[in-house]
Tab-separated table of C-alpha atoms in Angstrom:
chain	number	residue	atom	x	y	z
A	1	UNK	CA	0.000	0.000	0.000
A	2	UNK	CA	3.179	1.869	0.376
A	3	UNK	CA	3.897	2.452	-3.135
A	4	UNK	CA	0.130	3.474	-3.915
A	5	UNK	CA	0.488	6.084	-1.284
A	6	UNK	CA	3.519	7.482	-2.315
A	7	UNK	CA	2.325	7.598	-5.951
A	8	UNK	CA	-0.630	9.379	-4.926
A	9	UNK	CA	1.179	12.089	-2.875
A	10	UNK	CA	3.477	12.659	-5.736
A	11	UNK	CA	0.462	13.456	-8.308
A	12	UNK	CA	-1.186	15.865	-5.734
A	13	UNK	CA	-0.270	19.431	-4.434
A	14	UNK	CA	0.306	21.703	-2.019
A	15	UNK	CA	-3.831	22.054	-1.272
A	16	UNK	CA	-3.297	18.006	-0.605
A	17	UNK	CA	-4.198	16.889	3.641
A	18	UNK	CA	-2.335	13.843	4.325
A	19	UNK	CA	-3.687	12.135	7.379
A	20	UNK	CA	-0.865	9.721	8.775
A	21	UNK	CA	-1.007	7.245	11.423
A	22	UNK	CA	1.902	4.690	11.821
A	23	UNK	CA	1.083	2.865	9.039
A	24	UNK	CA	2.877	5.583	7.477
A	25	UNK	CA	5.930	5.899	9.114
A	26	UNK	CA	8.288	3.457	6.788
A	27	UNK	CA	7.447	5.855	3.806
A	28	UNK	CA	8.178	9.022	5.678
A	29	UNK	CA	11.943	6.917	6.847
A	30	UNK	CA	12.279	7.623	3.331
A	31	UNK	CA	13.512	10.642	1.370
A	32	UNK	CA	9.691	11.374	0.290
A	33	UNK	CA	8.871	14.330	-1.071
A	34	UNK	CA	5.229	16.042	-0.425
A	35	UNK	CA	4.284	19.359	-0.957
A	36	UNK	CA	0.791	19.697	0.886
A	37	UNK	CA	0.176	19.286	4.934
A	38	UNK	CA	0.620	16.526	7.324
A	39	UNK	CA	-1.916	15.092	10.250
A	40	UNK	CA	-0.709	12.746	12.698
A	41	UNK	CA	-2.069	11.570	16.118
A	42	UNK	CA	1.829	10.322	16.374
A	43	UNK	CA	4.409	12.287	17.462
A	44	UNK	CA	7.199	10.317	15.848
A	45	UNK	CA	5.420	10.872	12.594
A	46	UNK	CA	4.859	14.498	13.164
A	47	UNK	CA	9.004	14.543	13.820
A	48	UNK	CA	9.961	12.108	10.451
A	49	UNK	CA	7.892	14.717	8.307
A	50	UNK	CA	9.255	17.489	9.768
A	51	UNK	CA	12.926	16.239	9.154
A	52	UNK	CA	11.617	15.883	5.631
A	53	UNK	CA	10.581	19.358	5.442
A	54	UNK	CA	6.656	18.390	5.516
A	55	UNK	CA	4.195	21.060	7.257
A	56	UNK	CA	2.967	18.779	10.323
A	57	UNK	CA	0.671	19.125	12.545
A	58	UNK	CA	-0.016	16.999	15.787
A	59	UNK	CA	-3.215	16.293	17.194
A	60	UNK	CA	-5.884	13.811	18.268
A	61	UNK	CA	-7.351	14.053	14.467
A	62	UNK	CA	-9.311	16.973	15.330
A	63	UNK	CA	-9.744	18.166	11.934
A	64	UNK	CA	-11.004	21.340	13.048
A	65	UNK	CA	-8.150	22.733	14.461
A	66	UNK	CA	-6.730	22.770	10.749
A	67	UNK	CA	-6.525	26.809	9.402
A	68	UNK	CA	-7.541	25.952	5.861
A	69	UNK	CA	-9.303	23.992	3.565
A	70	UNK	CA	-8.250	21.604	1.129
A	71	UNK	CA	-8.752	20.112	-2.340
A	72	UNK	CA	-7.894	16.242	-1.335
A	73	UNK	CA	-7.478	14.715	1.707
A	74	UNK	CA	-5.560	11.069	1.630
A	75	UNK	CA	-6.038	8.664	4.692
A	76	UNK	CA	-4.611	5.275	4.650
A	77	UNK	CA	-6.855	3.352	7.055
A	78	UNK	CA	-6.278	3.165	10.341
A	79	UNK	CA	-6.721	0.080	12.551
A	80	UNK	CA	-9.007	1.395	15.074
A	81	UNK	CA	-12.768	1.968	14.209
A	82	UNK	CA	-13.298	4.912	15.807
A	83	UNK	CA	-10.666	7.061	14.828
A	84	UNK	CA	-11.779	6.054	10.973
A	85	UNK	CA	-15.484	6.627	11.605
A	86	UNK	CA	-14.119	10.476	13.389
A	87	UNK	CA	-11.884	11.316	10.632
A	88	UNK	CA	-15.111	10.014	8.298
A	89	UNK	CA	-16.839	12.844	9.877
A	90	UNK	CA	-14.830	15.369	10.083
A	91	UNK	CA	-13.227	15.226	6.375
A	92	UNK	CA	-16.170	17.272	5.216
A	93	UNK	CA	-15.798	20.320	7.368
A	94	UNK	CA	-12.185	21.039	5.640
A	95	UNK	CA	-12.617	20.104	2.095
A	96	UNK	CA	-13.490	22.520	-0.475
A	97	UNK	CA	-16.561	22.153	-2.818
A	98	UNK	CA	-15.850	19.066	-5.312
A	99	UNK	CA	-12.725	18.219	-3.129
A	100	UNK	CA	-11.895	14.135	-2.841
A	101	UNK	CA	-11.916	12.762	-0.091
A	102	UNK	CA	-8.991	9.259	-0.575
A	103	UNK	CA	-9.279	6.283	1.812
A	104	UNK	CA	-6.692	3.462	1.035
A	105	UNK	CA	-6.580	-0.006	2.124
A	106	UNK	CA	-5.576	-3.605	1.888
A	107	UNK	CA	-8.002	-6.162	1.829
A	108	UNK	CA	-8.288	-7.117	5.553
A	109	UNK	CA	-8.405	-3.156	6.801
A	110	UNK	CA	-12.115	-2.899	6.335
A	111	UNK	CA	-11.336	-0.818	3.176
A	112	UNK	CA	-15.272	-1.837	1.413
A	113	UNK	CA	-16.959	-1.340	4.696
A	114	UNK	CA	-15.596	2.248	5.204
A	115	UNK	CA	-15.980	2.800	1.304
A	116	UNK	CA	-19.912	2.209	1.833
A	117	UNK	CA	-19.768	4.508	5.080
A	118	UNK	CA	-18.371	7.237	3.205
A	119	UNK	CA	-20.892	7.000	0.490
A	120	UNK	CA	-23.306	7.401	3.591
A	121	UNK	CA	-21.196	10.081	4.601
A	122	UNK	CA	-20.821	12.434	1.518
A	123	UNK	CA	-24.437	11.095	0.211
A	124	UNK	CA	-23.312	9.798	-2.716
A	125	UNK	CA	-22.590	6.167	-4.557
A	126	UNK	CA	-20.189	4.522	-3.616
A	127	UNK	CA	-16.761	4.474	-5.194
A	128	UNK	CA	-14.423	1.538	-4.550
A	129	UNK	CA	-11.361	0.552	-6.873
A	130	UNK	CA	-8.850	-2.391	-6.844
A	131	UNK	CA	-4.980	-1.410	-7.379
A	132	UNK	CA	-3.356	-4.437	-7.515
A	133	UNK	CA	-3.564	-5.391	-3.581
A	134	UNK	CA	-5.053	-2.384	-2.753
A	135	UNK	CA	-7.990	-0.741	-2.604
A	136	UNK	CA	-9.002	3.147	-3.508
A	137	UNK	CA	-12.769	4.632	-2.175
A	138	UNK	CA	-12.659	7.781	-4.050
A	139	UNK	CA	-15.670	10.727	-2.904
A	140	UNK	CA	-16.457	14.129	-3.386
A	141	UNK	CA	-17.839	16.521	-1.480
A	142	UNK	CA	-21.217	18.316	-2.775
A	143	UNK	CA	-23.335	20.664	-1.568
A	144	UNK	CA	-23.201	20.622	2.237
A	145	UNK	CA	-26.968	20.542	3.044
A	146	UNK	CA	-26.799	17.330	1.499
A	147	UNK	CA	-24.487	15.098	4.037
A	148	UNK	CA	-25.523	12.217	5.105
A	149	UNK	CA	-25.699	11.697	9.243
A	150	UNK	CA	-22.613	11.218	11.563
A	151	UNK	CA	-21.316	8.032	12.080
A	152	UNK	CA	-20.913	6.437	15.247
A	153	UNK	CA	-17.641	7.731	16.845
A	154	UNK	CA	-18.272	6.369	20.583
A	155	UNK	CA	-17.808	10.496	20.784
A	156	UNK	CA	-14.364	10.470	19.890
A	157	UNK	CA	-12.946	13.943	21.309
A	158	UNK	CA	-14.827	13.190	25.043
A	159	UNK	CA	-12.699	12.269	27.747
A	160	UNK	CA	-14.346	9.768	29.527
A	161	UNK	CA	-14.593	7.654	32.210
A	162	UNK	CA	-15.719	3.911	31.347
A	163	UNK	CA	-17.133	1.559	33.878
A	164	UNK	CA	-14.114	-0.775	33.807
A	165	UNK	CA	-11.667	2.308	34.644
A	166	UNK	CA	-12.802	2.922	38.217
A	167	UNK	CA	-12.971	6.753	38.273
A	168	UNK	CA	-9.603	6.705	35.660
A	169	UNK	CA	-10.470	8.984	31.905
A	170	UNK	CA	-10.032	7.476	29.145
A	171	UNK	CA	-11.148	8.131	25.308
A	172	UNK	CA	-11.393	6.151	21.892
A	173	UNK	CA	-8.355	6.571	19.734
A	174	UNK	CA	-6.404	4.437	22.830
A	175	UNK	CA	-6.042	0.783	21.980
A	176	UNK	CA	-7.970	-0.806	24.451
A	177	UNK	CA	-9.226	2.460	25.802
A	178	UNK	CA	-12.325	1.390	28.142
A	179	UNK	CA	-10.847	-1.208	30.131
A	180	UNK	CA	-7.613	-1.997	31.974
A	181	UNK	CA	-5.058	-3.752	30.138
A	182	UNK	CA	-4.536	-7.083	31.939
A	183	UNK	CA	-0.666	-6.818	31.818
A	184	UNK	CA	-0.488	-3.427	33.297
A	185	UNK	CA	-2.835	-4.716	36.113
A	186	UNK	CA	-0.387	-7.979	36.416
A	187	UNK	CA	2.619	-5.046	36.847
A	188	UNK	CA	0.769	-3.112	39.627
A	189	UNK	CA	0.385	-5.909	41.685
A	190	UNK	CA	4.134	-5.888	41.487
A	191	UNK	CA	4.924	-2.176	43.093
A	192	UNK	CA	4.580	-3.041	46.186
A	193	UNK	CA	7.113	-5.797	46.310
A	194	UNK	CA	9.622	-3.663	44.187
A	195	UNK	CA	8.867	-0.270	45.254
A	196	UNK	CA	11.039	2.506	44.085
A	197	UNK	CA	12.481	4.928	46.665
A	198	UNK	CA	11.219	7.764	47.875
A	199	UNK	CA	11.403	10.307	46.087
A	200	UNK	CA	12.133	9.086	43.124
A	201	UNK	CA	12.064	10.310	39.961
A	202	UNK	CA	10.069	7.457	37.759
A	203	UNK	CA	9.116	7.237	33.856
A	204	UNK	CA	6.125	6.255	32.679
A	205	UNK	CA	7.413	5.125	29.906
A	206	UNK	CA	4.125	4.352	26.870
A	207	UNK	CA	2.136	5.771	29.337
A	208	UNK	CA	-1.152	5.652	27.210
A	209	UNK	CA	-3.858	7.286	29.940
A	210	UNK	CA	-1.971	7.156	32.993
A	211	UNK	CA	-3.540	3.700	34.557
A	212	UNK	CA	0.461	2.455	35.969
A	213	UNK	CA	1.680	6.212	36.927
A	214	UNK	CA	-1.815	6.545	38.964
A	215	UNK	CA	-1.817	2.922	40.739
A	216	UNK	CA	2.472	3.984	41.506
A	217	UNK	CA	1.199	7.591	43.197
A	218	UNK	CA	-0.802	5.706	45.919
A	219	UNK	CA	2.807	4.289	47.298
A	220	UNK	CA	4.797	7.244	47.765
A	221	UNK	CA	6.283	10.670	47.310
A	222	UNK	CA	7.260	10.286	43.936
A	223	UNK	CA	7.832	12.742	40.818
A	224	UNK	CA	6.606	11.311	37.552
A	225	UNK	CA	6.991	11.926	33.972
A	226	UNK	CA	4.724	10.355	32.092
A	227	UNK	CA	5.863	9.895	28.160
A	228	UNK	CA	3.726	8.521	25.215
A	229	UNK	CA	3.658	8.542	21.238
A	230	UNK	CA	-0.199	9.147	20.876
A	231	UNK	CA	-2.143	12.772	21.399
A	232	UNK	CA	-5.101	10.653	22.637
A	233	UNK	CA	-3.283	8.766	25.363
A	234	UNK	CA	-1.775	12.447	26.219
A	235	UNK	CA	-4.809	14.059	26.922
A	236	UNK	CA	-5.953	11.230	28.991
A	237	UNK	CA	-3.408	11.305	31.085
A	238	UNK	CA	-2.774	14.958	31.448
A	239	UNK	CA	-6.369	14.586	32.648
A	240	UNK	CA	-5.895	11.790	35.265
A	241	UNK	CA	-2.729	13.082	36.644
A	242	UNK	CA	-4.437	16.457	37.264
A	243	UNK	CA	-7.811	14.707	38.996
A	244	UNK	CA	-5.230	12.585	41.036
A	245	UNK	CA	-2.965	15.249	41.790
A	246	UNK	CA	0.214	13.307	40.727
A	247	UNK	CA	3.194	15.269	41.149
A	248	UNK	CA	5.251	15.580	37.688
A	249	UNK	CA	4.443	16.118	33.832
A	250	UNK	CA	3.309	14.136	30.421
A	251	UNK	CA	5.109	14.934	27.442
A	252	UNK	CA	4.884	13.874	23.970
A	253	UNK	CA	7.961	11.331	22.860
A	254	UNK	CA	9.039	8.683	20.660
A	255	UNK	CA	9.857	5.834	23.231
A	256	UNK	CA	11.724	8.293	25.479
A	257	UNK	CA	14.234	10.068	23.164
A	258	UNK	CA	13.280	13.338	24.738
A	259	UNK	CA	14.024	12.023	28.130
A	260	UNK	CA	17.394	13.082	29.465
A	261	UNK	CA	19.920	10.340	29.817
A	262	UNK	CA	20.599	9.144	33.687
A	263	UNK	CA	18.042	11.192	34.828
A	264	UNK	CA	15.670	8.672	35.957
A	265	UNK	CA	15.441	6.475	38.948
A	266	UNK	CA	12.908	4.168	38.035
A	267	UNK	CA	10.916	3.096	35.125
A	268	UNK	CA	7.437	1.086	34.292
A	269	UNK	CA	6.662	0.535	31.216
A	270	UNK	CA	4.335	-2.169	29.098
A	271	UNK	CA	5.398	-1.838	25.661
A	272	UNK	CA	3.524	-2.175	22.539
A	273	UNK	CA	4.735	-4.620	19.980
A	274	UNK	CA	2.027	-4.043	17.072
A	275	UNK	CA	2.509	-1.145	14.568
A	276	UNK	CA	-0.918	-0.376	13.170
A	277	UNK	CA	-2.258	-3.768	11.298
A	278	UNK	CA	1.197	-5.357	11.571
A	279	UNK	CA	3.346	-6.810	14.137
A	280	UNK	CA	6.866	-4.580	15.073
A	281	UNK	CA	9.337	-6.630	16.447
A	282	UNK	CA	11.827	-3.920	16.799
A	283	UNK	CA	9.491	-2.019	18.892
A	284	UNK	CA	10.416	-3.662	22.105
A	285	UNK	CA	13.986	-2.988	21.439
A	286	UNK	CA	13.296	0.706	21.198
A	287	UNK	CA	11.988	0.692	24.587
A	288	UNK	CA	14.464	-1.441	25.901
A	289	UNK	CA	17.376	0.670	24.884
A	290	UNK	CA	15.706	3.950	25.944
A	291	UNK	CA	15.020	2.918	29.345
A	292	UNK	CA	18.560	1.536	29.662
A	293	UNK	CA	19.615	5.364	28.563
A	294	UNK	CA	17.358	7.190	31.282
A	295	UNK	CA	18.036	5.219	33.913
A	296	UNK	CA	20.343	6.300	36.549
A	297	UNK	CA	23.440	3.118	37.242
A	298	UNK	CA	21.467	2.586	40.563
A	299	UNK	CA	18.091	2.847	39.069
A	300	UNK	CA	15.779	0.263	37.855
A	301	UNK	CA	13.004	-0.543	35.147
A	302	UNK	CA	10.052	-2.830	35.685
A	303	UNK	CA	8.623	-4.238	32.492
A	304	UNK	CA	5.857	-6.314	31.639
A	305	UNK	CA	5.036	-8.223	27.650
A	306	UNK	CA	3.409	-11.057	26.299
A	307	UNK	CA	5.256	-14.451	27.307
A	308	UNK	CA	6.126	-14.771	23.420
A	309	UNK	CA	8.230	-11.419	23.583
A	310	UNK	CA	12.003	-12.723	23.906
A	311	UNK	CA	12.479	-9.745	26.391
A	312	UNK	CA	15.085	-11.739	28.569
A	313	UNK	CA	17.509	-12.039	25.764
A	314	UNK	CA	16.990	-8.085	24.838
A	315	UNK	CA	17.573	-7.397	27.415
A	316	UNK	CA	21.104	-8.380	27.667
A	317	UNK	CA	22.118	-5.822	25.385
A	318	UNK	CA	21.072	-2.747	27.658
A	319	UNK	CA	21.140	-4.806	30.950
A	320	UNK	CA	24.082	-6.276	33.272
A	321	UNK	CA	20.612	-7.850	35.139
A	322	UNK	CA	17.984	-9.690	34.144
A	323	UNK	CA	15.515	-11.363	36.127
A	324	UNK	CA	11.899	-12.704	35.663
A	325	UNK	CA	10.164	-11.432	39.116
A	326	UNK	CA	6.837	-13.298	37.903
A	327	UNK	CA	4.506	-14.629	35.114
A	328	UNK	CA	1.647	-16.343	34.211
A	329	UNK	CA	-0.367	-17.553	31.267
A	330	UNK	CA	-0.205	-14.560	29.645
A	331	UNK	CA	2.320	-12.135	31.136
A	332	UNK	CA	5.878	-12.288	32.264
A	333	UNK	CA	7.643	-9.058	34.483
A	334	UNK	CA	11.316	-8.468	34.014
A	335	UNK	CA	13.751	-6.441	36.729
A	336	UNK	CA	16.292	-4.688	34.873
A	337	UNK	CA	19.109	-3.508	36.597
A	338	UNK	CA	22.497	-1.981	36.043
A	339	UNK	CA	22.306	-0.311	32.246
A	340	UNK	CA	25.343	-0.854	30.337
């Protein structure tokens, strides 16, 4: 889908929105060029298109933050419903009469679902084409009075609090957003056998909307700094850290890069290891070395990953110490001390 993306950002101009997710982010590791602007929810993509002199902007999709309007707007699909549904909603607000609206998609993303639902959308027929693998659902906006109705966005820009989260916010655009990821849970039960010292300065590290920094706070005096690649999982947790009245500050990053090295005392962290629709082995690795960076010689992280994840024997390149504290069906938690 790559190579239909790039083919189609090529033919368009400056008036063109791009909206990237990171399904994107191996064409922008290229030398790509692109003349129009960039959305991202991701603030690693927001930073690769800057670095290739690409207008970005980063947000939680909110379309209506945008200044302008434009001619086309290209989306390559994203992998959760909600987000694609939102971004199905809002595409009409900031494209000029008779401007295109461009999902791509492989087979498997949903591609002729959300080709019918823009149809819906826009109120007119439905527009699908095969390119090779891929799939284009090509529509153009008419006169306004004529949209069809929303679709159901579980109200994507609301912070809210779902059952499941016990009081914590949360809001679609977060994988798993309205219930408590069962690893994370399977770490906090671990704090208070491995507690950090007080004081300490921890990372959050992936923080998405605060659930391991908040469950942490109830220990100690501690100063956080909660770090995460997604605008939705920021404003979730900038909201639960103020309602909880954690002591310390979320800030945008790409695994930790931004984090100063040896300036941490303690890190949690539950890494992801999907990248959009596809599996990223390398992922963990990024995590892995960053925390090993951070980390003060004394200081210590406390991971948690599928049992599948090979983390022991990553961990031996960032780690003198490596040592499974406890598992289960599902979950093992790694100690890592003393970074190389």
């Amino acid at each position: 889908m790559l190579s239909l993306l790039k083919s189609l950002l090529l033919k368009n101009t400056d008036n063109t929105l791009w909206i990237a997710d990171e399904n994107s982010t191996a064409l922008l590791q290229q030398d790509i060029a692109f003349s129009g602007v960039l959305l991202t929810n991701r603030w690693d993509i927001a930073q690769l298109a800057k670095a290739n002199g690409i207008p970005a902007l980063f947000n939680d999709f909110n379309l209506k933050a945008l200044t302008r309007s434009f001619e086309t707007i290209l989306y390559p699909l994203s992998k959760e419903k909600a987000i694609v549904q939102h971004l199905i909603n809002e595409a009409p607000y900031v494209l000029n009469m008779n401007g295109g609206f461009i999902l791509l998609g492989e087979k498997n993303s949903g591609i002729k679902t959300y080709a019918k639902k823009v149809a819906e959308r826009f109120n007119s027929e439905k527009n699908l084409q095969k390119t090779g693998k891929n799939y284009l659902s090509i529509n153009i906006k008419k006169n306004p009075a004529e949209e069809g109705e929303l679709l159901a966005d579980n109200d994507y820009h609301k912070l809210q609090q779902p059952k499941k989260l016990s009081g914590l916010f949360s809001k679609p655009g977060l994988f798993g957003w309205d219930k408590i990821d069962n690893g994370s849970a399977f770490l906090a039960n671990q704090f208070t056998k491995h507690p950090p010292t007080s004081n300490a300065k921890i990372l959050d590290l992936g923080c998405g909307y605060g659930f391991l920094s908040t469950q942490l706070a109830s220990l100690g005096q501690f100063h956080f700094t909660a770090t995460d690649n997604n605008a939705a999982a920021l404003l979730a947790c900038k909201k639960n850290f103020s309602e909880f009245e954690i002591n310390g500050e979320i800030i945008p990053s790409d695994a930790g890069k931004e984090i100063k090295t040896k300036s941490v005392d303690y890190v949690i962290c539950n890494p992801p290891f999907h990248q959009g629709f596809r599996l990223a082995e390398g992922l963990t690795d990024q995590f892995l070395k960053q925390a090993a960076r951070v980390l003060k010689q004394q200081g210590q992280a406390l991971f948690v990953v599928n049992e599948f994840i090979p983390l022991a024997k990553k961990s031996l390149n960032y780690f003198s110490k490596v040592e499974c504290i406890a598992k289960n069906r599902s979950f093992c938690i790694y100690l890592l001390t003393w970074p190389l």
